[in-house]
Coordinates of C-alpha atoms (C1' of nucleotides) in Angstrom, one line a residue:
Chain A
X299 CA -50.8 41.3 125.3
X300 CA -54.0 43.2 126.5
X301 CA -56.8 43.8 124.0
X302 CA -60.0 45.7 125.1
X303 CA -63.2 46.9 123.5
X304 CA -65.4 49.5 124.6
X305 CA -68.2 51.3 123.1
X306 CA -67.9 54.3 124.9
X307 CA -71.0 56.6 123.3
X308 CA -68.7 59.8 122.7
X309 CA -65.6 60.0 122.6
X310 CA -65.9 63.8 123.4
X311 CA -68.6 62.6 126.6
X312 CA -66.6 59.9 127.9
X313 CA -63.2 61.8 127.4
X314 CA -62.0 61.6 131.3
X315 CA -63.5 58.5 131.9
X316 CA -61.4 56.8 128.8
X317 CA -58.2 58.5 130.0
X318 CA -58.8 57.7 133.8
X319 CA -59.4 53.8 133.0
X320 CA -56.4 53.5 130.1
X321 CA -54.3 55.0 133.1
X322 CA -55.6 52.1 135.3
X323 CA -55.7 49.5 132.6
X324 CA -52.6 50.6 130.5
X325 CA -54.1 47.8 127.7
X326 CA -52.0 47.2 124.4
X327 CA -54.9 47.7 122.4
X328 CA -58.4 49.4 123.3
X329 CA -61.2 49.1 120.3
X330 CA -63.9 52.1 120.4
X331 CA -67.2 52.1 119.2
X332 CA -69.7 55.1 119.0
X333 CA -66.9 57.6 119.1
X334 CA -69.5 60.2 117.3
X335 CA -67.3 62.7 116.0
X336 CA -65.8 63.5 112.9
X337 CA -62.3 63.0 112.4
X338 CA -61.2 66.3 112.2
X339 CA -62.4 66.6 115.6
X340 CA -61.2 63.3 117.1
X341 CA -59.4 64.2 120.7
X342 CA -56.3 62.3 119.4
X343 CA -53.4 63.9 121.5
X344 CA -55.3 63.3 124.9
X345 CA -54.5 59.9 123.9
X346 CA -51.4 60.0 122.4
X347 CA -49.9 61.5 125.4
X348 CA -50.5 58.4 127.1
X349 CA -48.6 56.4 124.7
X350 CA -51.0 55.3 121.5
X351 CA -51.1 55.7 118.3
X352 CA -54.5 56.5 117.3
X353 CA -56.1 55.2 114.3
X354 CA -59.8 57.0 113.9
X355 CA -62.5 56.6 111.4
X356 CA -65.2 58.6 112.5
X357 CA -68.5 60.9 111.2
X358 CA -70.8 63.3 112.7
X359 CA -72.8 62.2 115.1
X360 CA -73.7 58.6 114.6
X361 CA -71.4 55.2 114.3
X362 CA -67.5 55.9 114.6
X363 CA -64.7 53.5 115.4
X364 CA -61.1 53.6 116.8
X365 CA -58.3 51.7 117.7
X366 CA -55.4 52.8 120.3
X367 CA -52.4 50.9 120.4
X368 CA -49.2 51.4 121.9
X369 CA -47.0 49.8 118.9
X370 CA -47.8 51.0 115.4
X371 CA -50.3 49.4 113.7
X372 CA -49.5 48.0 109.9
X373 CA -51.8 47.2 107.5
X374 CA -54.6 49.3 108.4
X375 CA -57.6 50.2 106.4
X376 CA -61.2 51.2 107.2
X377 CA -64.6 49.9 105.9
X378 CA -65.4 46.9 104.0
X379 CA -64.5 48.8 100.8
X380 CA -60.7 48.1 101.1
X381 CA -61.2 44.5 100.9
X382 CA -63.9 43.8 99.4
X383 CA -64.1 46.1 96.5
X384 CA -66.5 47.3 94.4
X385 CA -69.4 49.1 95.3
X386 CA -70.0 47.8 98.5
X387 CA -69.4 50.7 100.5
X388 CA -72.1 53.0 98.9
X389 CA -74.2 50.5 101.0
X390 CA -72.2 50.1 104.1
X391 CA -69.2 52.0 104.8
X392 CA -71.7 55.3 104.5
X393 CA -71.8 54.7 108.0
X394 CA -68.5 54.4 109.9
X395 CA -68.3 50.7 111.7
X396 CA -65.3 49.0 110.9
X397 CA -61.6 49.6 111.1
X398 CA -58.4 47.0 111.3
X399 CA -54.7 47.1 111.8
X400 CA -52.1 44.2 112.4
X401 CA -49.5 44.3 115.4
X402 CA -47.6 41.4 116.8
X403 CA -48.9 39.6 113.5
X404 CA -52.4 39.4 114.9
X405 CA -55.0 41.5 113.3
X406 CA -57.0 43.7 115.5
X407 CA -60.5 44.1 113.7
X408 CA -63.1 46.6 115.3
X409 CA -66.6 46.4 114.9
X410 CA -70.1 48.6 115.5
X411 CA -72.6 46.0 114.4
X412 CA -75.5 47.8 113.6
X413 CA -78.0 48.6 115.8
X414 CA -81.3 47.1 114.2
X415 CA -84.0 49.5 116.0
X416 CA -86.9 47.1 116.0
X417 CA -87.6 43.4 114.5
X418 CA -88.6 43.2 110.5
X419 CA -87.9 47.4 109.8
X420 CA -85.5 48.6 107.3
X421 CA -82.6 48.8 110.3
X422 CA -83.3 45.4 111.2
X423 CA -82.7 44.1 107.7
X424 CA -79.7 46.4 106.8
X425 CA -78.2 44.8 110.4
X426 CA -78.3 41.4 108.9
X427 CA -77.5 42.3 105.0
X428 CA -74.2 43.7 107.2
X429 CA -73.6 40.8 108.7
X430 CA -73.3 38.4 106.0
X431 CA -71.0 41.6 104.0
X432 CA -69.3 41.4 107.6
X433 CA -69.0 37.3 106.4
X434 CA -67.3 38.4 103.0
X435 CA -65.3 40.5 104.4
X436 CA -63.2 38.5 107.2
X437 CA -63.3 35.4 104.7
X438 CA -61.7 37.6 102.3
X439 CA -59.5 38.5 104.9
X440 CA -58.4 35.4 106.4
X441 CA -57.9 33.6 103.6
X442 CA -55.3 36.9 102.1
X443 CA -53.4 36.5 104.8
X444 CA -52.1 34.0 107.1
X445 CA -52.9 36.1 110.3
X446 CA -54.4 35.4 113.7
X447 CA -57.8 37.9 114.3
X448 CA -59.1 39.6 116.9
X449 CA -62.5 40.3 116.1
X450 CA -64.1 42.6 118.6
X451 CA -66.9 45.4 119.3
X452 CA -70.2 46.2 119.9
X453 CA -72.4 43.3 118.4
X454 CA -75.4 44.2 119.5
X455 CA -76.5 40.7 119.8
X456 CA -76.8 37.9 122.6
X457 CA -75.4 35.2 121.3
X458 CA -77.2 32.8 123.8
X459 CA -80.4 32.9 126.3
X460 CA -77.7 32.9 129.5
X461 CA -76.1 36.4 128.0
X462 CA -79.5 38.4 128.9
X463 CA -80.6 39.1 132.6
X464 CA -84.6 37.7 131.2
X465 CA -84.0 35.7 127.8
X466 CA -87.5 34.3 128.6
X467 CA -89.0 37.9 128.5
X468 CA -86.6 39.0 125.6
X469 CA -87.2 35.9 123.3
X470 CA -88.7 38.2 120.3
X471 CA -86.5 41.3 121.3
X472 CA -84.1 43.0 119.2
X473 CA -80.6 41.8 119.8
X474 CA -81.8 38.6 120.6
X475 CA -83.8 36.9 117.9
X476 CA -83.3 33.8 116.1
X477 CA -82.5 35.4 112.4
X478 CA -79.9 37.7 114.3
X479 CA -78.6 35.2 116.8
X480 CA -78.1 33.2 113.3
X481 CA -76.5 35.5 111.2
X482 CA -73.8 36.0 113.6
X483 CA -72.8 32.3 114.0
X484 CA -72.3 32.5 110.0
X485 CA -70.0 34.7 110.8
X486 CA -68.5 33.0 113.4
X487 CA -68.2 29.8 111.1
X488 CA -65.3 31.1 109.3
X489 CA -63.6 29.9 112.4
X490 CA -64.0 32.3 115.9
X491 CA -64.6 31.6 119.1
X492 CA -65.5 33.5 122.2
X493 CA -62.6 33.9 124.1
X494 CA -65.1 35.5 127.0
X495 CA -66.6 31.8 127.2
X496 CA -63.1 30.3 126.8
X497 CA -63.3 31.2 131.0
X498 CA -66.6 32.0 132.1
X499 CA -69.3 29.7 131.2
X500 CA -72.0 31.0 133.5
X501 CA -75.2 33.2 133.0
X502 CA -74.9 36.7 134.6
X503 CA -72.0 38.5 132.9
X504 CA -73.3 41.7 130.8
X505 CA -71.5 44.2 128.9
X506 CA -74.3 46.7 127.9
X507 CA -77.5 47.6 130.5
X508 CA -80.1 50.4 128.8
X509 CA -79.8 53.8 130.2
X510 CA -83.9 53.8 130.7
X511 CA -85.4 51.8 134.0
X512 CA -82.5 52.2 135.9
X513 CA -81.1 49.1 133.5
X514 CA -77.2 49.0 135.4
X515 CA -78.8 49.3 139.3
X516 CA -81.1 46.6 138.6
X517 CA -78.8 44.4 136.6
X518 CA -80.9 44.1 133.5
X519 CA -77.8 43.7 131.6
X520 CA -77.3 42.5 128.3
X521 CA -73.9 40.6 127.0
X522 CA -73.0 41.9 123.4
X523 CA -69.6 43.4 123.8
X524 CA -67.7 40.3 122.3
X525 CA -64.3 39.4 121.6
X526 CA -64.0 36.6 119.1
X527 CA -60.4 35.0 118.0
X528 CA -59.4 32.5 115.9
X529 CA -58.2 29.2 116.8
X530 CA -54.3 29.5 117.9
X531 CA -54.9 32.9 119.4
X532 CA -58.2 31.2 121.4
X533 CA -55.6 28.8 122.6
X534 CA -53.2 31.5 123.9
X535 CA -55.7 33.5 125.5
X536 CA -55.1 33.2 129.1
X537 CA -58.2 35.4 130.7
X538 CA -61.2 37.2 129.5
X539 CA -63.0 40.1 131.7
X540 CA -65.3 42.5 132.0
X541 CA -64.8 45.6 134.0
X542 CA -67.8 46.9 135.4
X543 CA -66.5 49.8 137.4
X544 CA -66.7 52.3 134.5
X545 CA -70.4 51.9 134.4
X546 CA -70.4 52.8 137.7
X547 CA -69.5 56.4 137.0
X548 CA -71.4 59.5 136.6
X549 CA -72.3 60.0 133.3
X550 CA -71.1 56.6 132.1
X551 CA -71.3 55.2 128.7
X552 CA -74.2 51.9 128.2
X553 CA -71.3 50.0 127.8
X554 CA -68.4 49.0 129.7
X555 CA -65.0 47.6 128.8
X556 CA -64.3 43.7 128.0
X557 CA -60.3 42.9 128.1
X558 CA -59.0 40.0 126.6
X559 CA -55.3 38.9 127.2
X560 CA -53.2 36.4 125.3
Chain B
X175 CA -92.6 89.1 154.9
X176 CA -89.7 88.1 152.5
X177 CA -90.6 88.1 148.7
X178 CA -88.1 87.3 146.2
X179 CA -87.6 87.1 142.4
X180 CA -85.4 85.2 140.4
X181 CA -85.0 84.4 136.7
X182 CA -83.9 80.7 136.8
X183 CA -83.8 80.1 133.3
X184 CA -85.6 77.1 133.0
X185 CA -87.4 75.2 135.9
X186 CA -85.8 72.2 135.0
X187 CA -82.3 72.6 134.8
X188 CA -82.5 74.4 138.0
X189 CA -84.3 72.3 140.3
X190 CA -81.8 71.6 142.7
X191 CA -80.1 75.1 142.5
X192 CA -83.9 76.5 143.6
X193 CA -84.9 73.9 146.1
X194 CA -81.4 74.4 147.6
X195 CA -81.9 78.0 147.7
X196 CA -85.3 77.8 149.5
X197 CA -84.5 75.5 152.3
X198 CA -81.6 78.0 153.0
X199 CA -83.9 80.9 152.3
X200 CA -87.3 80.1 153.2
X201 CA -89.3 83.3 151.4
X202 CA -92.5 83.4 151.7
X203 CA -93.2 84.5 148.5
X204 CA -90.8 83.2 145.2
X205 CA -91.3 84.4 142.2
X206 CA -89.9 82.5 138.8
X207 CA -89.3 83.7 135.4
X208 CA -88.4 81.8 132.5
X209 CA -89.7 78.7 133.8
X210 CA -89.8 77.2 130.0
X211 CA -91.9 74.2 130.6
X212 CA -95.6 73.4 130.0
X213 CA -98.0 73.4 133.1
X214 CA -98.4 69.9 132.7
X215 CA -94.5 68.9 132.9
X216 CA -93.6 72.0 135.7
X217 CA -92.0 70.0 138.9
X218 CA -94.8 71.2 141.0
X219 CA -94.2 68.4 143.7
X220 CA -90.6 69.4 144.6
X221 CA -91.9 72.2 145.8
X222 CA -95.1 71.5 147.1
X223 CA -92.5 68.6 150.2
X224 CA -91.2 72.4 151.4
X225 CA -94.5 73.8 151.8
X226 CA -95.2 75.9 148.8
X227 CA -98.3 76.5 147.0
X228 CA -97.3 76.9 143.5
X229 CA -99.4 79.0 140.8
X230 CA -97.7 78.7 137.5
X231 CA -98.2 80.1 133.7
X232 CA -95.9 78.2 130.9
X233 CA -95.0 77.5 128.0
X234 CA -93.0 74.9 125.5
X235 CA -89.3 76.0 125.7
X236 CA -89.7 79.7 126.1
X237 CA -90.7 82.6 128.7
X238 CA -93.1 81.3 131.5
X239 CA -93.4 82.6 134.8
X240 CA -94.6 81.0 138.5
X241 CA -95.4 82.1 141.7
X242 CA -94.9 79.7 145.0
X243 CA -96.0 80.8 148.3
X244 CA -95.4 79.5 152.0
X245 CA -99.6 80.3 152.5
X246 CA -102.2 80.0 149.7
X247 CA -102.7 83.1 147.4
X248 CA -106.5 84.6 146.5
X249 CA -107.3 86.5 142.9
X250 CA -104.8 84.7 140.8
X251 CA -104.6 85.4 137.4
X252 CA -102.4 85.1 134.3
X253 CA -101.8 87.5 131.6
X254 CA -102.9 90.6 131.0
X255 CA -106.1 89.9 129.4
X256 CA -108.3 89.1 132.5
X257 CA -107.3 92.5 133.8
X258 CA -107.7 94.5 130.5
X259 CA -110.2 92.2 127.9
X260 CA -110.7 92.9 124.6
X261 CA -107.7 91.2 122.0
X262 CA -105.0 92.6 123.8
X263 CA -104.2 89.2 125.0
X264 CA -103.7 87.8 121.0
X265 CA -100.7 89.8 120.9
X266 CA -99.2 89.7 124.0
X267 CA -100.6 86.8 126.2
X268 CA -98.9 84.7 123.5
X269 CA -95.8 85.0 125.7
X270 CA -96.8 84.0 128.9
X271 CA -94.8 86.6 131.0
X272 CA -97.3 87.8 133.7
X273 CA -98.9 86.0 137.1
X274 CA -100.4 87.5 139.8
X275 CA -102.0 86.8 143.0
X276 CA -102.7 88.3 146.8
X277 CA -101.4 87.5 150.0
X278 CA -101.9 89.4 153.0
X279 CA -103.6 92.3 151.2
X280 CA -100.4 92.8 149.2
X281 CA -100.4 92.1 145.4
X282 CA -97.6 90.1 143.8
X283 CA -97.1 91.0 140.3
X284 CA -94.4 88.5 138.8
X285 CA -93.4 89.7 135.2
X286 CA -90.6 88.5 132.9
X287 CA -90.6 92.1 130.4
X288 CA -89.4 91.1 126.8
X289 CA -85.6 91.2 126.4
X290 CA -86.0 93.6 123.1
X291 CA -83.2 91.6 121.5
X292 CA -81.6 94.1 119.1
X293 CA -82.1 98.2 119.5
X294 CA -84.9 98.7 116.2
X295 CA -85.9 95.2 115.8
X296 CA -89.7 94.3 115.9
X297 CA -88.9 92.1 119.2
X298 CA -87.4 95.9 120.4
X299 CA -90.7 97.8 119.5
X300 CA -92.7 94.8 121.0
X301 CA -90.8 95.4 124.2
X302 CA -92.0 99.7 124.2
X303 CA -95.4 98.4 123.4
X304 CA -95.7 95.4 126.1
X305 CA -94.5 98.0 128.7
X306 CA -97.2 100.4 128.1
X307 CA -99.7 97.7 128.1
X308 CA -98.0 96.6 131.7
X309 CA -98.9 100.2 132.3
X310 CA -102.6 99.6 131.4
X311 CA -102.8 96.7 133.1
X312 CA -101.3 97.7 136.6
X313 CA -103.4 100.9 136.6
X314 CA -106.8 99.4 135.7
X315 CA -105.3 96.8 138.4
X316 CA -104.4 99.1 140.7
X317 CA -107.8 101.3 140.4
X318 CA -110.0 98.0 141.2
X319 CA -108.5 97.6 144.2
X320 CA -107.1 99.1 147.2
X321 CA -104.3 96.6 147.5
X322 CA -100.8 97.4 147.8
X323 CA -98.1 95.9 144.7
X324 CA -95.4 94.3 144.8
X325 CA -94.3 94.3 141.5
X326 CA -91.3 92.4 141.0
X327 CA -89.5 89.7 138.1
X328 CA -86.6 90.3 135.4
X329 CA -87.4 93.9 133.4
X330 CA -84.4 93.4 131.5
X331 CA -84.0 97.5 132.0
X332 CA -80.9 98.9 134.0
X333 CA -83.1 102.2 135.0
X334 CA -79.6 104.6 135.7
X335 CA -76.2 104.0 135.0
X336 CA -75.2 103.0 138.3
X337 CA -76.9 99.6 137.6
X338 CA -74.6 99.0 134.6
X339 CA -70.8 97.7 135.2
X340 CA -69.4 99.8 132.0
X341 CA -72.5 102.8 131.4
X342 CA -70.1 104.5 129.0
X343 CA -69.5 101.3 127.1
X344 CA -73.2 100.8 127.0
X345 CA -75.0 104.1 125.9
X346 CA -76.7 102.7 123.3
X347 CA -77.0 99.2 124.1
X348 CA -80.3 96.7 124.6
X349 CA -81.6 97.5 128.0
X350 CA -80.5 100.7 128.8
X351 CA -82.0 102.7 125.9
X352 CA -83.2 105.9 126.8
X353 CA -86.6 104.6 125.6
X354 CA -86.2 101.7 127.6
X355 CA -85.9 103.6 130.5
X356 CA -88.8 106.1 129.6
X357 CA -91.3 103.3 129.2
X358 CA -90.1 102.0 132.6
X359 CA -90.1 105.1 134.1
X360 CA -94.1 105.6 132.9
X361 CA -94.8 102.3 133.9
X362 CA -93.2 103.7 137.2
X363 CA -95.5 106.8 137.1
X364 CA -97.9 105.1 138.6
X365 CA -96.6 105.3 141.9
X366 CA -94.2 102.2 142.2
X367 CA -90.7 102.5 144.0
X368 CA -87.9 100.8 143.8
X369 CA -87.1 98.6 147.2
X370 CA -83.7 98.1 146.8
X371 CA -82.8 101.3 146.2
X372 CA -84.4 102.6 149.5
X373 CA -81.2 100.9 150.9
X374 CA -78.4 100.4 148.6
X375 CA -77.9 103.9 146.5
X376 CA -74.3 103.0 145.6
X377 CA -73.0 101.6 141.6
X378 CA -71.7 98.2 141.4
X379 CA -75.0 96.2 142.5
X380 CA -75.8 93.4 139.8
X381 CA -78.5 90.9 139.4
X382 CA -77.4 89.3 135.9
X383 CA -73.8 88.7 134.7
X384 CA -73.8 87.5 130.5
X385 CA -72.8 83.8 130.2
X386 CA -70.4 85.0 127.2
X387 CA -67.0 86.3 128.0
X388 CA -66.7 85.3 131.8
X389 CA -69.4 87.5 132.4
X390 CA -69.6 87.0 136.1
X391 CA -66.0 86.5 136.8
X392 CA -65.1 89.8 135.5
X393 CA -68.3 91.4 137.0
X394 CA -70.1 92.9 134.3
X395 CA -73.1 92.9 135.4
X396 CA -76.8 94.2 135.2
X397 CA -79.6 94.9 137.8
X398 CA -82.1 94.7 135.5
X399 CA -84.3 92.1 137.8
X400 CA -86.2 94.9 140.6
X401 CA -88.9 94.3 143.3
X402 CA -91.3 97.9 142.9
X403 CA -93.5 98.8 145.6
X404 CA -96.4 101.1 146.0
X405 CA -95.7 103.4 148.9
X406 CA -96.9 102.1 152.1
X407 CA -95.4 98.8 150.9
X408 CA -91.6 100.8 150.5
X409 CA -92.6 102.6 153.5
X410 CA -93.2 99.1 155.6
X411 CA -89.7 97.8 154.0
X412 CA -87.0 97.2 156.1
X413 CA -84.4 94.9 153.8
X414 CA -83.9 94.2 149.8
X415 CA -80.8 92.1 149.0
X416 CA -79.0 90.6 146.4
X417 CA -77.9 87.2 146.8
X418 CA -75.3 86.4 143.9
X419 CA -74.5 83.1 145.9
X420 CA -76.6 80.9 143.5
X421 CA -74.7 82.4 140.1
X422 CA -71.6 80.6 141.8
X423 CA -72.8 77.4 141.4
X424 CA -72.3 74.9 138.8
X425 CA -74.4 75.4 135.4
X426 CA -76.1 78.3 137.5
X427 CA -79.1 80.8 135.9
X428 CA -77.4 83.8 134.5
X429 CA -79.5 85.8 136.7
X430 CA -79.3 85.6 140.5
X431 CA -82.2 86.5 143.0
X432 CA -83.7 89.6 144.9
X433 CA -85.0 89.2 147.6
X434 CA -87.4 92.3 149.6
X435 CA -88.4 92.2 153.3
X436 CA -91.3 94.0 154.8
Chain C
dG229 C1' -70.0 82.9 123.0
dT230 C1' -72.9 80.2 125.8
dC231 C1' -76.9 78.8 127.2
dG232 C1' -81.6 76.2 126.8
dG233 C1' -85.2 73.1 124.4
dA234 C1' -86.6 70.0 120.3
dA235 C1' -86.2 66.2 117.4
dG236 C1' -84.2 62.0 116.1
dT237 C1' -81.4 57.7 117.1
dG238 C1' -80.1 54.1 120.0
Chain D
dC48 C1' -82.1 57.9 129.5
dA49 C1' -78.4 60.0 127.0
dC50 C1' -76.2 61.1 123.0
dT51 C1' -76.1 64.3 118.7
dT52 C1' -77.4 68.4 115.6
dC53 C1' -80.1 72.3 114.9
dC54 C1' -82.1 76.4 116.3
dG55 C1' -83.7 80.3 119.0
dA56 C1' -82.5 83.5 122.6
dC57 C1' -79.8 86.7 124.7

DNA sequence: GTCGGAAGTG
DNA sequence: CACTTCCGAC
């Protein structure tokens, strides 16, 4: 089983590219981030003829998340609110970043990790408030059911110095910084692993290179497009990758795909 | 001598359709309307590598007009109130629509005329007015110097029917009101001919097709963009053309150039 | 309806 | 640099 992600900056945008690559990489799963549309307006049938089901949970213009798959998915709900309860979700599920589904008893969750804009502002706080609700949330999870997660998306975070083309000139950058770099290993602690590092171990490999500066033809790439599983499913997993070629494209997304089979 | 106009609508979008266009048709005089860009942001350099001089007048987002030509022009000035003084200027020079300058004795006038917007409306009446100020203005011009005009840019008037796809359909429609065509006509009066009709005297000639409805495709056109010349200038012409090539093109101007030889 | 630019976010 | 919405223009 194939599971990608892909923050894809518009689904509307990126329409051909996303139908062109799912025709080349006919994946079991694909996670979208940053489809930016409301779901009312969600371009499900150009997918749907290719064989998914299409589970959307989308608003205008910001955030926006997705999952393709071409079985069913059960068990699907969207935003922390679901799980967690409460009032959570006046908070955080105002904007659109999470969405989950179960198929082959593994759960499929998708994630847009927020942004953060710049160190110490009120994004930059929210992003790591998130990430402990984020915590909660897949503890809650895990420990309801007795499933094996998939826990993908756009991070926005380096995990390590080797996942940024200049960690030495990025060590107080956003995406990068101790607090955040922190905040997702809590998460992480419930029991995920990288299944990208399960194969490569090397600096160099970027998911994510800044539209300004000309970021992609100068390789000033930045890996935090991640696909975490937990234990028996890290076991299975039998490659990780990152495709590249859609980046290549005219009018590409930031982003590029990272596929993960198991 | 070629001297063309052409109502790109917006510098910036179009810089590849107009460089393009020049280095297949090398005029020696171009003549731009709705440039929309400030001075300081116009892409002067992309047309200073093909040998142009470039004399512009702009604004933020709206109107603006520019001249480039092959050899330097003398007597350059924008708006109408170095002509005319007085205030006239804090009503109409507001809008920058009007540049002119000399080359080889002959005066180019390049004037993007108001579009009027809706028959009755203040932007309609500001239209009448602005054209008998341009009446003013090229008198007063006209009477300081011996020069011959070339008058030329987008006067959003169709003078006669024949310059309209559907008259009938459009009797009492924006740019083609009978007191559109009056104030043309004065501002005519003062001995001004048009070029291309010294050649072409047949309907069906357009210069702007409407973006809505598949304008172009169906051919509904306007010639509403004219090149007028004082009589030994129409005397001395021996071409004016159309070129609708450029409104082919992908995310073209809705307007297309004229272009006079003499 | 179909453009273009502006402002805000990433 | 490239998205979005909003708005003005035509």
């Amino acid at each position: 089983m194939q599971v990608a992600t892909w923050n894809v900056n518009s689904i509307r945008t990126r329409l051909t590219h996303i139908t062109n690559w799912l025709q080349s990489n006919p994946v079991d799963v694909l996670c979208l981030q940053e489809t930016k549309v409301i779901d009312e307006d969600f371009p499900k049938s150009n997918f749907e003829e290719l064989g998914y089901h299409v589970y959307i949970y989308g608003q205008k213009a910001y955030n926006g998340v997705a999952i393709f798959s071409r079985t069913p998915l059960n068990d699907i709900s969207m935003g922390f609110t679901p799980i967690l309860g409460g009032t959570i979700g006046e908070k955080f599920d105002v904007q659109k970043r999470v969405i989950t589904g179960v198929v082959n008893k593994t759960r499929i969750i998708n994630l847009y990790v927020p942004n953060g804009s710049e160190i110490g502002s009120e994004k930059y706080e929210f992003k790591l408030l998130w990430l402990e609700v984020l915590k909660d949330y897949l503890k809650t999870l895990r420990d309801q059911t007795s499933q094996e997660f998939c826990v993908c998306g756009d991070f926005n975070i380096a995990l390590e110095d080797k996942d940024i083309y200049d960690p030495k000139g990025k060590e107080n950058h956003i995406m990068s910084t101790p607090a955040e770099r922190q905040a997702l290993q809590n998460v992480l602690s419930i029991g995920l692993k990288d299944a990208f590092r399960k194969f490569i171990t090397e600096e160099g490999h970027f998911s994510w290179w800044d539209y300004r500066s000309a970021g992609f033809i100068r390789n000033r790439g930045w890996r935090i497009d991640h696909l975490y599983l937990t234990p028996k499913l890290y076991e299975k997993a039998i490659s990780c990758k990152i495709d590249i070629s859609p980046r290549k494209l005219e009018k590409p997304s930031d982003h590029t795909p990272v596929i993960v089979e198991f």
